[in-house]
Coordinates of C-alpha atoms in Angstrom, one line a residue:
M1 CA 40.7 30.8 -52.3
K2 CA 41.8 27.8 -54.3
R3 CA 44.6 29.9 -55.9
C4 CA 46.3 32.9 -54.5
D5 CA 47.8 34.5 -57.7
A6 CA 47.1 38.1 -58.5
D7 CA 44.6 37.3 -61.2
S8 CA 42.5 35.0 -59.0
L9 CA 42.6 37.4 -56.0
S10 CA 41.6 40.5 -58.0
K11 CA 38.7 38.6 -59.7
A12 CA 37.5 37.4 -56.3
I13 CA 37.5 41.0 -55.0
L14 CA 35.6 42.2 -58.0
T15 CA 33.1 39.4 -57.7
F16 CA 32.6 40.1 -54.0
V17 CA 32.0 43.8 -54.7
A18 CA 29.5 43.0 -57.4
E19 CA 27.6 40.4 -55.3
N20 CA 27.2 43.0 -52.5
K21 CA 25.9 45.5 -55.1
L22 CA 28.7 48.0 -54.4
D23 CA 29.8 50.4 -57.1
I24 CA 33.4 49.6 -57.9
S25 CA 33.8 53.1 -59.5
R26 CA 33.4 54.7 -56.1
C27 CA 36.4 52.9 -54.7
V28 CA 38.9 55.6 -53.6
A29 CA 41.7 53.5 -52.2
Q30 CA 43.1 49.9 -51.8
C31 CA 44.9 48.7 -48.7
Y32 CA 46.9 45.4 -48.7
D33 CA 50.1 44.1 -47.2
G34 CA 53.4 44.5 -49.1
A35 CA 53.5 41.1 -50.7
S36 CA 54.4 41.4 -54.4
V37 CA 51.2 39.5 -55.4
M38 CA 49.2 42.4 -53.8
S39 CA 51.5 45.4 -54.3
G40 CA 53.1 44.6 -57.6
S41 CA 53.2 47.7 -59.8
F42 CA 52.8 45.7 -63.1
T43 CA 50.7 42.7 -62.4
G44 CA 49.8 42.9 -58.7
V45 CA 46.2 43.0 -57.4
Q46 CA 46.4 46.7 -56.8
K47 CA 47.5 47.3 -60.4
R48 CA 44.7 45.2 -61.8
I49 CA 42.1 47.0 -59.7
A50 CA 43.7 50.4 -60.6
D51 CA 43.3 49.5 -64.3
I52 CA 39.6 49.4 -63.7
V53 CA 39.4 52.3 -61.2
P54 CA 42.4 54.6 -61.9
H55 CA 41.7 56.8 -58.8
S56 CA 41.8 53.9 -56.3
I57 CA 45.3 54.6 -54.9
Y58 CA 47.2 51.7 -53.2
I59 CA 48.5 52.1 -49.6
H60 CA 50.6 49.6 -47.8
C61 CA 48.5 48.5 -44.8
Y62 CA 49.6 50.3 -41.7
A63 CA 48.7 47.4 -39.5
H64 CA 51.0 45.2 -41.5
R65 CA 53.8 47.9 -41.5
L66 CA 53.3 48.1 -37.7
N67 CA 53.9 44.3 -37.5
L68 CA 57.1 44.7 -39.6
C69 CA 58.3 47.4 -37.1
L70 CA 57.8 45.0 -34.3
L71 CA 59.6 42.1 -36.0
N72 CA 62.6 44.3 -37.0
S73 CA 62.8 45.6 -33.4
I74 CA 63.3 42.2 -31.8
Q75 CA 64.8 40.0 -34.4
D76 CA 68.4 40.4 -33.2
I77 CA 67.9 40.6 -29.4
R78 CA 68.9 37.0 -28.6
S79 CA 67.2 36.7 -25.2
V80 CA 63.8 37.8 -26.7
V81 CA 64.2 35.5 -29.7
N82 CA 65.0 32.6 -27.4
M83 CA 61.9 33.3 -25.3
F84 CA 59.6 33.3 -28.4
D85 CA 61.3 30.1 -29.6
T86 CA 60.5 28.5 -26.3
V87 CA 56.9 29.7 -26.5
Q88 CA 56.6 28.3 -30.0
G89 CA 58.2 25.1 -28.8
I90 CA 55.7 24.7 -26.0
Y91 CA 52.8 25.2 -28.5
T92 CA 54.3 22.5 -30.9
Y93 CA 55.0 20.1 -28.1
L94 CA 51.6 20.3 -26.4
M95 CA 49.2 21.0 -29.2
N96 CA 50.6 18.8 -31.9
S97 CA 50.3 15.6 -30.0
Q98 CA 46.9 14.1 -29.1
T99 CA 48.3 12.4 -25.9
R100 CA 50.0 15.6 -24.6
Y101 CA 47.1 17.8 -25.6
E102 CA 44.5 15.6 -23.8
L103 CA 46.6 15.6 -20.6
F104 CA 46.9 19.4 -20.8
T105 CA 43.1 19.7 -21.2
K106 CA 42.5 17.1 -18.4
I107 CA 44.7 19.0 -15.9
Q108 CA 42.7 22.2 -16.6
N109 CA 39.4 20.4 -16.2
D110 CA 40.5 18.7 -13.0
K111 CA 41.2 22.2 -11.5
K112 CA 37.8 23.4 -12.7
I113 CA 39.3 26.2 -14.7
K114 CA 38.5 27.3 -18.3
V115 CA 40.3 25.2 -20.8
L116 CA 42.6 27.4 -22.8
H117 CA 44.2 26.2 -26.1
L118 CA 47.7 27.6 -26.8
E119 CA 48.2 29.6 -30.0
R120 CA 51.1 29.4 -32.4
L121 CA 53.1 32.5 -33.3
V122 CA 52.1 33.9 -36.7
E123 CA 54.9 36.1 -38.0
T124 CA 52.6 38.5 -39.9
R125 CA 50.1 39.0 -37.0
W126 CA 51.5 40.5 -33.8
S127 CA 48.1 40.2 -32.1
Y128 CA 48.6 36.4 -32.1
W129 CA 51.9 36.9 -30.2
Y130 CA 50.2 38.8 -27.5
S131 CA 47.4 36.2 -27.0
S132 CA 50.0 33.4 -27.1
L133 CA 52.0 35.0 -24.3
Q134 CA 48.8 35.8 -22.3
K135 CA 47.7 32.1 -22.4
I136 CA 51.2 30.9 -21.5
K137 CA 51.2 33.1 -18.4
Q138 CA 47.6 32.2 -17.5
R139 CA 48.3 28.4 -17.7
Y140 CA 51.9 28.5 -16.6
S141 CA 51.6 26.1 -13.7
E142 CA 49.5 23.7 -15.7
I143 CA 52.1 23.7 -18.5
K144 CA 54.9 23.0 -16.0
E145 CA 52.8 20.2 -14.6
V146 CA 52.4 18.6 -18.0
L147 CA 56.1 19.0 -18.9
T148 CA 57.1 17.5 -15.6
I149 CA 55.0 14.4 -16.2
F150 CA 56.5 13.9 -19.7
T151 CA 60.0 14.2 -18.5
L152 CA 59.4 10.7 -17.1
Q153 CA 57.3 9.2 -19.8
G154 CA 56.5 9.4 -23.5
D155 CA 58.7 9.5 -26.6
Q156 CA 60.1 13.0 -26.2
T157 CA 61.3 13.2 -22.6
A158 CA 64.5 15.1 -23.6
R159 CA 62.4 17.8 -25.3
A160 CA 60.1 18.0 -22.2
C161 CA 63.2 18.4 -19.9
G162 CA 64.6 21.1 -22.2
L163 CA 61.3 23.1 -22.3
L164 CA 60.8 22.7 -18.6
E165 CA 64.3 24.0 -17.8
E166 CA 63.8 27.0 -20.2
I167 CA 60.6 28.2 -18.7
S168 CA 61.7 27.6 -15.1
T169 CA 64.0 30.7 -14.9
F170 CA 63.2 34.2 -13.7
Q171 CA 64.7 35.6 -16.9
F172 CA 62.1 33.8 -19.0
I173 CA 59.3 35.1 -16.7
M174 CA 60.6 38.7 -16.9
I175 CA 61.0 38.8 -20.6
L176 CA 57.6 37.2 -21.2
S177 CA 56.0 39.8 -18.9
F178 CA 57.8 42.7 -20.6
M179 CA 56.9 41.5 -24.1
K180 CA 53.2 40.9 -23.1
K181 CA 53.1 44.5 -21.8
I182 CA 54.6 45.9 -24.9
L183 CA 52.5 43.8 -27.3
K184 CA 49.3 44.8 -25.4
C185 CA 49.9 48.5 -26.0
V186 CA 50.9 48.3 -29.7
H187 CA 47.4 49.1 -30.8
C188 CA 47.8 52.5 -29.1
L189 CA 51.3 53.6 -29.6
S190 CA 51.0 56.9 -27.8
Y191 CA 51.4 54.9 -24.6
L192 CA 54.6 53.2 -25.6
Q193 CA 57.0 56.1 -25.0
S194 CA 55.5 56.5 -21.5
F195 CA 56.6 53.0 -20.6
R196 CA 60.3 53.9 -20.9
N197 CA 61.0 54.7 -17.3
E198 CA 62.2 53.0 -14.1
E199 CA 58.8 53.0 -12.5
T200 CA 57.2 51.0 -15.2
F201 CA 60.1 48.7 -15.5
F202 CA 60.1 47.8 -11.8
Q203 CA 56.3 47.5 -11.7
I204 CA 56.6 44.7 -14.2
H205 CA 59.8 43.4 -12.6
N206 CA 58.1 43.1 -9.2
K207 CA 55.1 41.4 -10.6
S208 CA 57.4 38.9 -12.4
K209 CA 59.1 38.2 -9.0
L210 CA 55.8 37.4 -7.4
F211 CA 54.8 35.3 -10.3
A212 CA 58.0 33.4 -10.2
K213 CA 57.7 32.9 -6.4
K214 CA 54.1 31.7 -6.7
N215 CA 55.3 29.0 -9.2
G216 CA 58.3 27.9 -7.1
L217 CA 61.1 29.5 -9.2
A218 CA 64.3 30.6 -7.6
D219 CA 65.0 34.4 -7.6
D220 CA 68.2 34.0 -9.6
E221 CA 68.6 37.7 -10.4
V222 CA 72.4 37.7 -10.2
R223 CA 74.1 35.0 -12.1
K224 CA 77.8 34.9 -11.3
I225 CA 80.3 33.2 -13.7
R226 CA 83.8 32.3 -12.7
L227 CA 86.3 34.8 -14.1
K228 CA 89.6 33.7 -15.6
R229 CA 91.1 37.1 -14.6
N230 CA 90.0 40.3 -13.0
C231 CA 88.3 42.6 -15.3
T232 CA 87.5 46.3 -15.0
F233 CA 84.7 48.4 -16.6
N234 CA 84.7 52.1 -17.3
K235 CA 82.1 53.6 -14.9
N236 CA 81.4 56.3 -17.3
L237 CA 79.6 53.7 -19.4
D238 CA 77.2 52.6 -16.7
D239 CA 74.2 54.3 -18.3
Y240 CA 74.9 53.0 -21.8
L241 CA 74.3 49.7 -23.6
V242 CA 77.7 48.3 -24.5
D243 CA 77.8 45.6 -27.2
S244 CA 81.5 44.8 -26.8
T245 CA 83.4 42.3 -24.5
L246 CA 84.6 44.5 -21.7
G247 CA 84.5 42.0 -18.9
K248 CA 81.4 43.2 -17.2
A249 CA 79.3 40.7 -19.2
Q250 CA 81.0 37.9 -17.2
N251 CA 79.0 38.9 -14.1
T252 CA 75.4 39.1 -15.3
N253 CA 72.8 40.9 -13.3
I254 CA 69.6 39.6 -15.0
T255 CA 67.5 42.6 -13.9
Q256 CA 69.9 45.2 -15.3
N257 CA 70.5 43.1 -18.4
V258 CA 66.8 42.8 -19.2
K259 CA 66.2 46.4 -18.5
S260 CA 68.9 47.7 -20.9
E261 CA 69.0 45.0 -23.5
V262 CA 65.3 44.0 -23.7
F263 CA 62.9 46.5 -22.2
Y264 CA 64.5 49.8 -23.2
A265 CA 66.1 48.4 -26.3
I266 CA 62.8 47.2 -27.8
I267 CA 60.9 50.4 -27.0
D268 CA 63.7 52.5 -28.6
R269 CA 64.0 50.3 -31.6
F270 CA 60.3 50.0 -32.1
L271 CA 59.7 53.8 -32.0
T272 CA 62.7 54.3 -34.4
Q273 CA 61.2 51.8 -36.8
I274 CA 57.8 53.5 -36.6
D275 CA 59.4 56.9 -37.3
L276 CA 61.1 55.4 -40.4
R277 CA 58.1 53.6 -41.8
F278 CA 55.4 56.1 -41.0
S279 CA 57.2 59.4 -41.7
E280 CA 56.0 59.6 -45.3
K281 CA 53.8 62.6 -45.9
K282 CA 52.1 61.1 -48.9
P283 CA 51.0 57.5 -49.8
R284 CA 53.8 55.7 -51.5
F285 CA 52.9 54.2 -54.9
I286 CA 54.5 50.9 -55.6

């Protein structure tokens, strides 16, 4: 498309239908994302098509709505947002420089493994997020090797040092592993609720520990911070996620923190978002 306004898009759709000898009058529904150019009730693509075929109802694409659920579920969980920022930073650093990209490719070739090209995160396509995390994990040691080299040479050594430090923590490995697991199952949501249990959590947790150990990362599960004064925490709140400063946050157990604030929180939020967005009994006309 040279132009992406409603008039150009609707004409392109009608032309495509005609070229493939399809009868536009037999169109029973239209399914697009929720962008105004597509869903607009006065001049959007769906309205222009509906003017020609009045019975072609418009439905907001469920795959797109599913993606919105995912984005809304994680957008204010800081540790998860930071992990994805790091993943995007790795992509930008390695793939947008010919020198760094060639070294990344060479290291894979020297090890006689399939050359994988990292993928950027596309906000409107959750499937890209999964493949991006999958490739990061598959080529984790090679990424660390490239970053280590560029901490000593090149024009962005400080950035290389920062990215290397960010990915060299057990918390990064755990959150990456949990998000990869959740994103993989999004295409079949009936499995998601079954993930919310201790067994599944510690299966991923233990695999993360093995992965961290294999790549020479310290098992820094308990991170202690010096306290200015003794603090107490109400034991009755042990099974709840508390978003206030009650002192306990000063001694951070990474495993418990990730379980409550990342793993369980994302599953609960995601299922809630799905209930809200998909609870409509009838198609919504916009």
